[in-house]
Coordinates of C-alpha atoms and ligand atoms in Angstrom, one line a residue:
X1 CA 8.0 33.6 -25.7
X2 CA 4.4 35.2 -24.5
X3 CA 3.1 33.6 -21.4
X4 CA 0.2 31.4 -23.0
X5 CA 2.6 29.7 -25.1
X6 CA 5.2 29.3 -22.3
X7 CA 5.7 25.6 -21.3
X8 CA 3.2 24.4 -18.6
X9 CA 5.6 22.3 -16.4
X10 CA 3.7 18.9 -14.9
X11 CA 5.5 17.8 -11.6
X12 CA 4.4 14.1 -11.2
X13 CA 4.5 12.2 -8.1
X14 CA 1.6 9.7 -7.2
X15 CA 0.4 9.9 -10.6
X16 CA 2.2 8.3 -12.5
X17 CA 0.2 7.8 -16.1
X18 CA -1.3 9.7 -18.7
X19 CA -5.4 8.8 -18.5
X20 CA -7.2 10.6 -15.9
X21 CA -4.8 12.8 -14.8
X22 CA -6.3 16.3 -14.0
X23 CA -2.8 18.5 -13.7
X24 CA -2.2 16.8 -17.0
X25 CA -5.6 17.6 -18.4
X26 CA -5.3 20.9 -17.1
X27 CA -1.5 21.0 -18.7
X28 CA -3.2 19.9 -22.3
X29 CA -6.2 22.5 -22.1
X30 CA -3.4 25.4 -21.6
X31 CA -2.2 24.8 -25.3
X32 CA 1.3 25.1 -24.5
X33 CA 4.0 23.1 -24.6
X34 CA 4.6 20.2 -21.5
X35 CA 7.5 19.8 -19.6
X36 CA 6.9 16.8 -17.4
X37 CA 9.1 16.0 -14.4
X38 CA 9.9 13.9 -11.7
X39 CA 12.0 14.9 -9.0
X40 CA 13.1 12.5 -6.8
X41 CA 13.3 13.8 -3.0
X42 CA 13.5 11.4 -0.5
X43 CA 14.6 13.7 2.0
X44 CA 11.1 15.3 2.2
X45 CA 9.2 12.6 3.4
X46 CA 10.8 12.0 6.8
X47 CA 10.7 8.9 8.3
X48 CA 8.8 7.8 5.5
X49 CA 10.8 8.1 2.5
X50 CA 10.2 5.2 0.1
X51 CA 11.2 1.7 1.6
X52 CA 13.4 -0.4 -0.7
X53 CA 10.5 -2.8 -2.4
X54 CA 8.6 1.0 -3.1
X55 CA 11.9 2.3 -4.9
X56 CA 12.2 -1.0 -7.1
X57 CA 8.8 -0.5 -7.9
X58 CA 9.0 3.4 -8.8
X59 CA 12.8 2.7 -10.7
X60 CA 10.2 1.0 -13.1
X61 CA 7.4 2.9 -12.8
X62 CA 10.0 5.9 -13.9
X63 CA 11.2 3.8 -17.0
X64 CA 7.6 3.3 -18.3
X65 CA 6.4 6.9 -18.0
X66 CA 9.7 8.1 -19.7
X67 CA 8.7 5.7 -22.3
X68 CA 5.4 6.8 -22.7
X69 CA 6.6 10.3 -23.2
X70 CA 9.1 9.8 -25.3
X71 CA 6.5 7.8 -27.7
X72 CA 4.4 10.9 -27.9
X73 CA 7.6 12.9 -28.7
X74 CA 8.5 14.1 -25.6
X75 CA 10.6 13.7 -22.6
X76 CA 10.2 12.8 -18.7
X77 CA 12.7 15.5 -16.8
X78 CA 14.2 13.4 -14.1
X79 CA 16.0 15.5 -11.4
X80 CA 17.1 14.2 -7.7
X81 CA 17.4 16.7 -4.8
X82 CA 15.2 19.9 -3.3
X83 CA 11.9 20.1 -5.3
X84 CA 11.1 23.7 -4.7
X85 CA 15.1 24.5 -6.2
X86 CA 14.8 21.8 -8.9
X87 CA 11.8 23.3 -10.3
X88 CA 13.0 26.7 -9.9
X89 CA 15.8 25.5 -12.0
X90 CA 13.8 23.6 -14.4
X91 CA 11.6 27.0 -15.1
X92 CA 14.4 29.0 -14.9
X93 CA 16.0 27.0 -18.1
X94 CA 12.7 26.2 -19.7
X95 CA 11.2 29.4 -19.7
X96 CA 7.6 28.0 -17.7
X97 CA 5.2 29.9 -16.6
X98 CA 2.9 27.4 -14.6
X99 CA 3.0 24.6 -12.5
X100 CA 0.7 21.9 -12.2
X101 CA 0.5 18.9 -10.3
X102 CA -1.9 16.1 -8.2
X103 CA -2.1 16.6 -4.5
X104 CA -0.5 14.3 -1.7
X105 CA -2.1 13.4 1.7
X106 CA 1.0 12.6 4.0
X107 CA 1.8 15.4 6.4
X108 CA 5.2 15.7 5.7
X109 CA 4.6 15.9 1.8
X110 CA 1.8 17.9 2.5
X111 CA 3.8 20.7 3.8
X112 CA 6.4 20.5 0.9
X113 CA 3.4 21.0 -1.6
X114 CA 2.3 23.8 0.1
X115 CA 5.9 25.1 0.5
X116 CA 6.9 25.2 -3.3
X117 CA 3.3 26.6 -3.9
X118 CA 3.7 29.7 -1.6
X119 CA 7.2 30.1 -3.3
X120 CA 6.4 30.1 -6.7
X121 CA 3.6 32.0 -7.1
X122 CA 5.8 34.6 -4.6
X123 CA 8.0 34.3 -8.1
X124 CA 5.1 34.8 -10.1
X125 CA 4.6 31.7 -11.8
X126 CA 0.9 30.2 -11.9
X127 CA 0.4 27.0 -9.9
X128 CA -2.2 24.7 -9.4
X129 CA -2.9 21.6 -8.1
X130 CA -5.8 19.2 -8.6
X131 CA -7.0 15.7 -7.4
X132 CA -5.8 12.8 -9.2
X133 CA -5.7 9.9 -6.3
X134 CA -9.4 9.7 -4.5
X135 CA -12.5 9.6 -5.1
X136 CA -13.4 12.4 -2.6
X137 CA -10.7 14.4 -0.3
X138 CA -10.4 14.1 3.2
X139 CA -11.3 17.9 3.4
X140 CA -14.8 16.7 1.8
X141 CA -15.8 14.6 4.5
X142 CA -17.0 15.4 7.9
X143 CA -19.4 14.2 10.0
X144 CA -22.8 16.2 10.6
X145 CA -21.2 18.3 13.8
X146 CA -18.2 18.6 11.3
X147 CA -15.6 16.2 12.7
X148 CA -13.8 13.7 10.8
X149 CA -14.8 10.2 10.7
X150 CA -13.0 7.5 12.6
X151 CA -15.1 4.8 12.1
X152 CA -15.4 3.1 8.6
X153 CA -19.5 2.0 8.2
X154 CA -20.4 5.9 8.9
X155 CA -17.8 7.3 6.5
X156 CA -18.8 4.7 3.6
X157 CA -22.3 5.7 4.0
X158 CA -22.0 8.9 4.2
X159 CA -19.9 8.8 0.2
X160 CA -21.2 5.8 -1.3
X161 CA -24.1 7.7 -3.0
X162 CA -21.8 10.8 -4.4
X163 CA -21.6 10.7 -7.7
X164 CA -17.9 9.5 -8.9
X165 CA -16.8 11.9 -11.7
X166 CA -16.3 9.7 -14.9
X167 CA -12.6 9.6 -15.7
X168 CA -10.9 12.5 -17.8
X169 CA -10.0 11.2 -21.6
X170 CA -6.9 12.5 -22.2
X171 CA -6.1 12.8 -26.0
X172 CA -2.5 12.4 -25.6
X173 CA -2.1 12.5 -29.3
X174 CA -2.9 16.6 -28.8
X175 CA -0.4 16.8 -26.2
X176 CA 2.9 19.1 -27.6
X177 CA 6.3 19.5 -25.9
X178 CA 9.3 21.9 -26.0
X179 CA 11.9 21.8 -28.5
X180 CA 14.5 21.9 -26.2
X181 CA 14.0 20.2 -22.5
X182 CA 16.5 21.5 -19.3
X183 CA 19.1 19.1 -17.7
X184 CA 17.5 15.6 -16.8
X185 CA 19.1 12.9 -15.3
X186 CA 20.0 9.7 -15.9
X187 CA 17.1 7.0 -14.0
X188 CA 20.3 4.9 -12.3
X189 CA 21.2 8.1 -10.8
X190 CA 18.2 8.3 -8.6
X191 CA 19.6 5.3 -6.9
X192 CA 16.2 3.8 -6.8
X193 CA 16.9 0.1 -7.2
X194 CA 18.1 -1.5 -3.6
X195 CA 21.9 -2.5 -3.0
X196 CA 20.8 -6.0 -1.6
X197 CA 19.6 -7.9 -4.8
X198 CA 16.6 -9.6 -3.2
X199 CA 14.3 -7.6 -5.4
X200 CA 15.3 -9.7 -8.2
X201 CA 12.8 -12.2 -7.3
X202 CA 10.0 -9.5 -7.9
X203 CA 10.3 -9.4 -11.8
X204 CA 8.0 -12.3 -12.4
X205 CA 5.5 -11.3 -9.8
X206 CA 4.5 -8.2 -11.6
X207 CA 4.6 -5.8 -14.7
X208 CA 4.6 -2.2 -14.1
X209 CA 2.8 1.0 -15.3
X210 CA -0.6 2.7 -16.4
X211 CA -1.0 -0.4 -19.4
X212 CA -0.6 -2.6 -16.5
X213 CA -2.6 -1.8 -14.6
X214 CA -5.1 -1.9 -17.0
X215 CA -4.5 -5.0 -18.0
X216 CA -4.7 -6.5 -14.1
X217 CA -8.0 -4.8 -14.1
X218 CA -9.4 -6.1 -17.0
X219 CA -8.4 -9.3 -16.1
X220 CA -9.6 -9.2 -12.7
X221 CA -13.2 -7.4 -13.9
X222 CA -13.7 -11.1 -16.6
X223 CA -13.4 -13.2 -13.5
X224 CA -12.6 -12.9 -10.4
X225 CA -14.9 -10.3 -9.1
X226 CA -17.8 -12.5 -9.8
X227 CA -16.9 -14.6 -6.4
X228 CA -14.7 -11.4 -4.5
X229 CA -17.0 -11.6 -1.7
X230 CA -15.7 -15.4 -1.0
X231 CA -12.6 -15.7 -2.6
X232 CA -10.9 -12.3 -1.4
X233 CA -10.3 -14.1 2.0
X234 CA -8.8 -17.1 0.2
X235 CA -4.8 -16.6 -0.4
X236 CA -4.6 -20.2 -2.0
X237 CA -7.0 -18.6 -4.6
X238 CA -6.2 -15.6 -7.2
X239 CA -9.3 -14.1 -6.0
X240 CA -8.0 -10.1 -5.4
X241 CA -7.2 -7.8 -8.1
X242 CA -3.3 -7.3 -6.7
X243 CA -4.2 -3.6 -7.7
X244 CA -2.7 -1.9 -4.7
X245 CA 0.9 -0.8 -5.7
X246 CA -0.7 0.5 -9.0
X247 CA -3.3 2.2 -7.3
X248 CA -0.4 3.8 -4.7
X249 CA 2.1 5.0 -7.5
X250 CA -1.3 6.6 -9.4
X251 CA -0.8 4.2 -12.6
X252 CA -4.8 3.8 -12.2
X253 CA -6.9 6.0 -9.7
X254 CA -9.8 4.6 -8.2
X255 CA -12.3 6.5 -10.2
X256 CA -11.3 4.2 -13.2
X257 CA -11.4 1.1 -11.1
X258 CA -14.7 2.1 -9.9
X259 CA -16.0 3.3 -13.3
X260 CA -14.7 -0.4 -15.3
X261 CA -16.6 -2.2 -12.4
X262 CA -19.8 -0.6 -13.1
X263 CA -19.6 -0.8 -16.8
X264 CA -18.7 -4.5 -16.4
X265 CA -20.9 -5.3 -14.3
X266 CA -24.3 -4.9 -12.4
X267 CA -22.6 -2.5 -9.5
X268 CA -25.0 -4.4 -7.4
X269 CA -24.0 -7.7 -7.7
X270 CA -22.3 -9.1 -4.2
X271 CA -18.9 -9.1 -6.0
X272 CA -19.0 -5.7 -7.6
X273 CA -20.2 -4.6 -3.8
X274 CA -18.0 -6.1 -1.9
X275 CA -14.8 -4.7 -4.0
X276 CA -16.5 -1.1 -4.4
X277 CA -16.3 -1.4 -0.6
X278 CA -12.7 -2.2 -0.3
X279 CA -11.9 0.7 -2.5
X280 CA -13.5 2.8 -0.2
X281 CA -11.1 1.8 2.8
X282 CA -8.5 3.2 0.7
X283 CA -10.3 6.4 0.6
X284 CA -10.9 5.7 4.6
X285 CA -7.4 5.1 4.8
X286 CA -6.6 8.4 3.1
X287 CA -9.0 10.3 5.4
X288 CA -7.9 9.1 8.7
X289 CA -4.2 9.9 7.9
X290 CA -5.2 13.4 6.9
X291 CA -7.0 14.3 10.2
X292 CA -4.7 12.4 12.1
X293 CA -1.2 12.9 10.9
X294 CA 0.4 12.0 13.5
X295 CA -0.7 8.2 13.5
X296 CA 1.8 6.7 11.9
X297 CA 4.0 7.3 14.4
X298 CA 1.6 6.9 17.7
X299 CA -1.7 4.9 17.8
X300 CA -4.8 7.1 17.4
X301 CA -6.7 6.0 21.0
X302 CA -3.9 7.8 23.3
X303 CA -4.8 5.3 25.7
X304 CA -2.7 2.8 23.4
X305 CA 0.8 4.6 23.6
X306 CA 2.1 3.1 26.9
X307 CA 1.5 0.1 26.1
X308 CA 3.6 -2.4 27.5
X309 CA 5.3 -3.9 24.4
X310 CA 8.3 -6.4 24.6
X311 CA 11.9 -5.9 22.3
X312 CA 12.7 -8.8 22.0
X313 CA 14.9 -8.4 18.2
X314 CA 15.3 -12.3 17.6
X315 CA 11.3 -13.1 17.9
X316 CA 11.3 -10.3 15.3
X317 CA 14.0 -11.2 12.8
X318 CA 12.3 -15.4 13.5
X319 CA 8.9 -12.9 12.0
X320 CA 10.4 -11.1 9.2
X321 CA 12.2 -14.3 7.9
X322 CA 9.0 -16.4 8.1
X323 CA 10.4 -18.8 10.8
X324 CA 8.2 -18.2 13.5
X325 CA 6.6 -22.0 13.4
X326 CA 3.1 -21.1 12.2
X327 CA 2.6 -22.1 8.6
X328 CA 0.1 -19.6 7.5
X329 CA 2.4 -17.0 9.5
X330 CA 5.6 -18.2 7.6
X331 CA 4.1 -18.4 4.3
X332 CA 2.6 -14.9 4.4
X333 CA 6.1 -13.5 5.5
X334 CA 8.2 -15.8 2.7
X335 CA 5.3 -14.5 0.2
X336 CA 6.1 -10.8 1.3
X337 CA 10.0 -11.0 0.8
X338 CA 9.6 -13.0 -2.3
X339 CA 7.2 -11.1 -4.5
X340 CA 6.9 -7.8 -2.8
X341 CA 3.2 -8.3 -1.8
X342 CA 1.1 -10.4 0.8
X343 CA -2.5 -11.5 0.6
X344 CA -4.6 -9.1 2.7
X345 CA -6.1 -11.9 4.6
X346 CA -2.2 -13.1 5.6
X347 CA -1.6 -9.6 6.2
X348 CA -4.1 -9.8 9.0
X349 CA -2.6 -13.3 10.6
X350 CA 0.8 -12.0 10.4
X351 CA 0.0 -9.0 12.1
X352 CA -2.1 -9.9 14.5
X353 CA 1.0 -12.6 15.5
X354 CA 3.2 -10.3 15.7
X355 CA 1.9 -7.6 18.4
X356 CA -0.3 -10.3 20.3
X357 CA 1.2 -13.8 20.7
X358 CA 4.6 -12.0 20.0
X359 CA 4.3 -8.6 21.9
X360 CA 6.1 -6.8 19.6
X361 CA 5.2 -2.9 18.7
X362 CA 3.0 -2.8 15.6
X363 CA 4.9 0.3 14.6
X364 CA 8.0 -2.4 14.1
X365 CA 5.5 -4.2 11.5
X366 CA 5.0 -1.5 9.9
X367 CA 8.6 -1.0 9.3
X368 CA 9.5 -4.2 8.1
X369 CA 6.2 -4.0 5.9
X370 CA 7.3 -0.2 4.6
X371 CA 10.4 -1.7 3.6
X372 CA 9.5 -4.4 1.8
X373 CA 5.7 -4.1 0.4
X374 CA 5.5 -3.1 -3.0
X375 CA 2.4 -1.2 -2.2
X376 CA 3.9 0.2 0.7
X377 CA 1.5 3.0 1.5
X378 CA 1.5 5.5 4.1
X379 CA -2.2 5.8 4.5
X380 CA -3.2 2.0 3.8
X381 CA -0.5 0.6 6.4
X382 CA -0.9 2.5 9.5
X383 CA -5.0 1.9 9.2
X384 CA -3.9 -2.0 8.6
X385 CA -1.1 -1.9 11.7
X386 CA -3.5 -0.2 14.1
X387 CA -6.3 -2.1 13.4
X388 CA -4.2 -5.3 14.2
X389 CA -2.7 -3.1 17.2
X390 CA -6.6 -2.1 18.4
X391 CA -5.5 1.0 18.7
X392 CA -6.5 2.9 15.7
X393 CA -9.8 3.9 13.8
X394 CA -12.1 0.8 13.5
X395 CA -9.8 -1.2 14.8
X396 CA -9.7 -5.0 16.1
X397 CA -10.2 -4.7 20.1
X398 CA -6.5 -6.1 21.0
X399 CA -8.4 -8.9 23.3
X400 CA -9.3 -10.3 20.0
X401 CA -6.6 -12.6 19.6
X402 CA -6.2 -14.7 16.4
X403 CA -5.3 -18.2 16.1
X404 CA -3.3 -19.0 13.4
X405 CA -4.2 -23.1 13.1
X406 CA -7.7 -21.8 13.0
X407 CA -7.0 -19.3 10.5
X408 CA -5.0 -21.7 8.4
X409 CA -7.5 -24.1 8.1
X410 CA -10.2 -22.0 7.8
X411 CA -8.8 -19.9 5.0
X412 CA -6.1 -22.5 3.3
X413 CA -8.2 -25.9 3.9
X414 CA -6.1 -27.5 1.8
X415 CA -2.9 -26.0 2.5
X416 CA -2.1 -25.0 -1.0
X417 CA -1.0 -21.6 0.1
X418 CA 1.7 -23.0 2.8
X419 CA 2.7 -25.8 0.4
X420 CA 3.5 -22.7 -2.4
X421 CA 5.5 -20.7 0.2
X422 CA 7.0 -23.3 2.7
X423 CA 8.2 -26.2 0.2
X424 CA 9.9 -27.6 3.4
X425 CA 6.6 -28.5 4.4
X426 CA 5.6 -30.0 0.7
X427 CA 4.8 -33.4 1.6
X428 CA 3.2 -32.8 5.0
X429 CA -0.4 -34.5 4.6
X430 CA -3.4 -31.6 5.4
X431 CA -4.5 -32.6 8.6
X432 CA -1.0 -31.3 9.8
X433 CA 0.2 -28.8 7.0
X434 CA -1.4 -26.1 10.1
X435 CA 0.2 -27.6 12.7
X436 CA 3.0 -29.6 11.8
X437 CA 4.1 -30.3 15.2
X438 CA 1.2 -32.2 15.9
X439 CA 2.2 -34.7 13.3
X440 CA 3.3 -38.2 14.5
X441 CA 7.2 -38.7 14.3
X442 CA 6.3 -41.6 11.2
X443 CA 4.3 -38.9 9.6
X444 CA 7.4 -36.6 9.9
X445 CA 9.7 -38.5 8.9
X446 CA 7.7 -39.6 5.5
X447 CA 7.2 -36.1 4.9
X448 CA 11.2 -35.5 5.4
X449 CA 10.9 -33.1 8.2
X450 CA 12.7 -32.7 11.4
X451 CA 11.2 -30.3 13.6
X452 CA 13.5 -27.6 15.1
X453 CA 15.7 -28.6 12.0
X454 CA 14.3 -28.0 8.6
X455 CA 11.5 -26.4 10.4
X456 CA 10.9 -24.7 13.2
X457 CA 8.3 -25.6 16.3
X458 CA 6.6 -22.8 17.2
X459 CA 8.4 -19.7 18.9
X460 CA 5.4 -19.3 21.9
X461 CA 2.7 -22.0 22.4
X462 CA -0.6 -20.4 21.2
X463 CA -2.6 -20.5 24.9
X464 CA 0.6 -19.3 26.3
X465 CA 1.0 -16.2 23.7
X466 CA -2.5 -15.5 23.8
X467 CA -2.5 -15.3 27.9
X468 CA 0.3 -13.2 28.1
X469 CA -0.5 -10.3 25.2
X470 CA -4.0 -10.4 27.7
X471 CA -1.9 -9.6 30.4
X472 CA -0.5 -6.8 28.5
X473 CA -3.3 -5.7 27.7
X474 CA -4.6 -5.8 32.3
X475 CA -1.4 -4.5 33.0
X476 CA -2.1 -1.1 30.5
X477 CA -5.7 -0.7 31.7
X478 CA -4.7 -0.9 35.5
X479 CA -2.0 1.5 34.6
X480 CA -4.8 3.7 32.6
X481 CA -7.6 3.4 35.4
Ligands
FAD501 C1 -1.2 -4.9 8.6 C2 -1.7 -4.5 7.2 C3 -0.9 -3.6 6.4 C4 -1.4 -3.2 5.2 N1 -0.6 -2.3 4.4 C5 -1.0 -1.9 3.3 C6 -0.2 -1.0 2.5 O1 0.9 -0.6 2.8 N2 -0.7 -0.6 1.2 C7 -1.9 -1.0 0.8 O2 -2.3 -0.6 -0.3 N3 -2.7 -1.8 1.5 C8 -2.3 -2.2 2.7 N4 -3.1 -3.1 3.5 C9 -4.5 -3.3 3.0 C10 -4.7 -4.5 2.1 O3 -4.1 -5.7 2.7 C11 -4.2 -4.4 0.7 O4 -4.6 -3.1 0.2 C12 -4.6 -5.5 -0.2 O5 -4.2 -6.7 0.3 C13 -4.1 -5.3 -1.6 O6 -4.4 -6.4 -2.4 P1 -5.3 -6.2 -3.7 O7 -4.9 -5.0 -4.5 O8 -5.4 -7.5 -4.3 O9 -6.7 -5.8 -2.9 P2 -8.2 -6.0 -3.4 O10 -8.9 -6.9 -2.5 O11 -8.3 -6.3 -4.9 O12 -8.8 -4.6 -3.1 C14 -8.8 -3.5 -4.1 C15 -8.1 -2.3 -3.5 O13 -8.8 -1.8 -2.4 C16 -7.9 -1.2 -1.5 N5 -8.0 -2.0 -0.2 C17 -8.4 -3.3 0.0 N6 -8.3 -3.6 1.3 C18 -7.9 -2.5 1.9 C19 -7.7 -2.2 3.3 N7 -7.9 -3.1 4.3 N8 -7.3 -1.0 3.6 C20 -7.1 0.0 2.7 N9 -7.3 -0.3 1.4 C21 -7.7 -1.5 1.0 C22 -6.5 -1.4 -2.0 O14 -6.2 -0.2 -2.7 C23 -6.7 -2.5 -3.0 O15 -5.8 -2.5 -4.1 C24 -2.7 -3.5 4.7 C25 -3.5 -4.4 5.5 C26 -3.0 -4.8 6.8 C27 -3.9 -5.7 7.6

């Protein structure tokens, strides 16, 4: 075998699809044969290996991919363990010569990259990596004296007018494989899909992969865009793409999201804006995690980390079971363990519940929401967490305390949202669906509700949360001063 017709090996992570992936592109225009693989290393990431919802997600993100190699003729290598020795093994017994693959942002994954790059081209082997998940990298963007951007407005304006490279067509039909692959292993082996069964619920809720994705995209791009700058704040209305998880796991990237919009539509219609500009947090996301890798452990204003947070486990557990006593709360959190995903809007509410009426540490949100979001992302949820925190880039000032009937009603007038999550509260007429405790008994009782009983009253009065996370918040700035 010479070296240009030696396999090109494509190690896939966050990329997970065919169109528009450079290190695949890159793997085609080399002319030789592909070897893509997948090694599955949850060791590498630290603290923030894939939570249980991500793993569900990527055992069938796995499946399609294999599938849509295996209709081209060829074969997804699936191996579990060290990446730098499983590729080493996998050129070692396919006779490779180069590596490709798209880059990753988190620190920990970061380092890895870098790692197996200095160690293969030590063994000689050509590497290269490429960008297949933003629109432009962190290292791209600096402010004019050259430091990275920590507050959104700034950042968007200082990208929105670069130009977004149209997405890379990818003849796959062109694409040729090895007759022989190394060793893969069987997809149950990786262990992906959680002991406890509760993922089962999921199926419904959402069909993976690159076609998928598509499909959500077109979908969303023939009608709900057109009212996105309304309706995305709506959860009792389908007015959000639900594109997240596909855009984590790289079964789109954001250059083909961006590119469909403006080939659909007038780029500068209020819609079309309005969602450009939420793709663009993503990238924010992306940046302030890569200049600041250490937030999503520790808030990014320092003068955050003592802050006086409570532990109190059972107001927690009464928040990640969606028992708290605050409809729009409850819904949000039964929608989360139900379908994998929450409405960004709810997102906000239930966060903003937990660390302020409930004085619980937003890095124990994030948790529960790492383990349990489909979309779990690294990036996204720390910028989300410290925001709700006001402790992070662009974030919320903490004294800006939501309430939650407010919310509901403003957001769920009709309570259609509550009704679809809480059917406990079903027959609860609107004026209360927000507030159920402030129902009549004769109205309780026609609705078939005991409070405290089929559902709860609610775990801190709102003046009486809202007071005391304010007195947190004295107490840290007397400490501070
Ligand atoms: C506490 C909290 C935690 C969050 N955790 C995550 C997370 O783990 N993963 C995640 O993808 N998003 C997270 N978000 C951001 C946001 O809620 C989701 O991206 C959005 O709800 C996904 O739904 P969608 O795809 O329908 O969004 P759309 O409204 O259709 O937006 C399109 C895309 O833009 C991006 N986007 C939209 N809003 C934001 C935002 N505020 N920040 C960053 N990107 C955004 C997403 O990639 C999204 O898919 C979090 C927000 C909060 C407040």
């Amino acid at each position: 075998m010479t070296i240009s017709n030696a396999p090109t090996i494509v190690w896939f992570r966050k990329d997970l699809r065919l169109q528009d992936n450079p290190a695949l592109a890159a793997a085609l225009h080399s002319g030789a044969p592909v070897v893509p693989v997948f090694v599955h290393a949850p060791d590498e990431a630290g603290r923030w290996a894939p939570g249980a919802a991500s793993k569900w997600w990527l055992h069938q993100a796995l499946q399609v991919l294999g599938g849509q190699f295996a209709d081209l003729g060829g074969k997804l290598v699936l191996r579990r363990g060290d990446s730098l020795a499983e590729l080493r093994d996998v050129i070692e017994k396919s006779g490779a010569r180069r590596v490709y693959w798209n880059r990753r942002y988190e620190a920990a994954l970061r380092e890895v990259d870098a790692t197996v790059k200095r160690a293969l081209r030590d063994d000689g082997i050509e590497v290269e990596s490429f960008n297949g998940s933003l629109l432009n990298e962190p290292h791209t963007v600096s402010t004019g004296s050259g430091n990275a951007y920590k507050v959104y407005t700034p950042y968007w304006r200082k990208v929105k007018e670069r130009k977004v490279a149209p997405p890379i067509e990818i003849e796959t039909e062109g694409l040729c494989f090895p007759d022989q692959y190394p060793r893969s292993v069987a997809l149950d082996s990786l262990e992906l899909l959680p002991k406890v069964q509760w993922y089962r619920k999921f199926y419904p809720h959402w069909e993976v992969g690159e076609a998928a994705a598509q499909t959500r995209l077109r979908d969303f791009l023939d009608g709900p865009v057109a009212a996105y700058d309304t309706d995305r704040d709506r959860p009792d209305r389908d007015g959000t793409s639900s594109l997240s998880p596909h855009l984590h796991w790289g079964h789109i990237s954001p250059g083909q999201v961006l590119h469909a919009l403006s080939d659909a539509h007038d780029p500068r219609a209020t819609g079309s804006q309005t969602f450009a500009k939420e793709i663009y947090w993503r990238e924010f996301a992306y940046n302030v995690l890569y200049h600041f890798p250490h937030t999503p452990d520790a808030p990014l204003q320092e003068k955050y980390a003592d802050f006086p947070w409570e532990t109190d486990r059972a107001a927690l557990a009464a928040w990640q079971a969606g028992r708290t006593g605050y409809p729009i709360v409850d819904a949000g959190m039964r929608q989360l363990y139900e379908t994998g995903w929450m409405h960004n809007r709810v997102r906000m509410i239930v966060s903003s519940l937990l660390v302020k009426h409930l004085l619980q540490s937003w890095n124990d949100g994030a948790r529960w929401f790492w383990d349990t979001l489909v979309d779990a992302d690294l990036a996204s949820n720390t910028l989300g967490w410290q925001w709700s925190g006001g402790c992070g880039a662009d974030a919320a000032p903490y004294f800006r305390i939501f309430n939650p009937m407010i919310q509901g009603k403003k957001f769920d007038p009709d309570g259609h949202y509550v009704r679809q999550w809480l059917p406990e509260l079903r027959k609860l007429p609107n004026r209360y669906i927000h507030e159920p405790w402030e129902a009549p008994d004769g109205i309780l009782r026609q609705a078939g509700i005991t409070l405290g009983e089929d559902y709860p009253r609610p775990i801190i009065d709102h003046k009486q949360g809202r007071e005391r996370a304010l007195a947190a918040l004295d107490q840290l700035k007397n400490e501070n001063a």
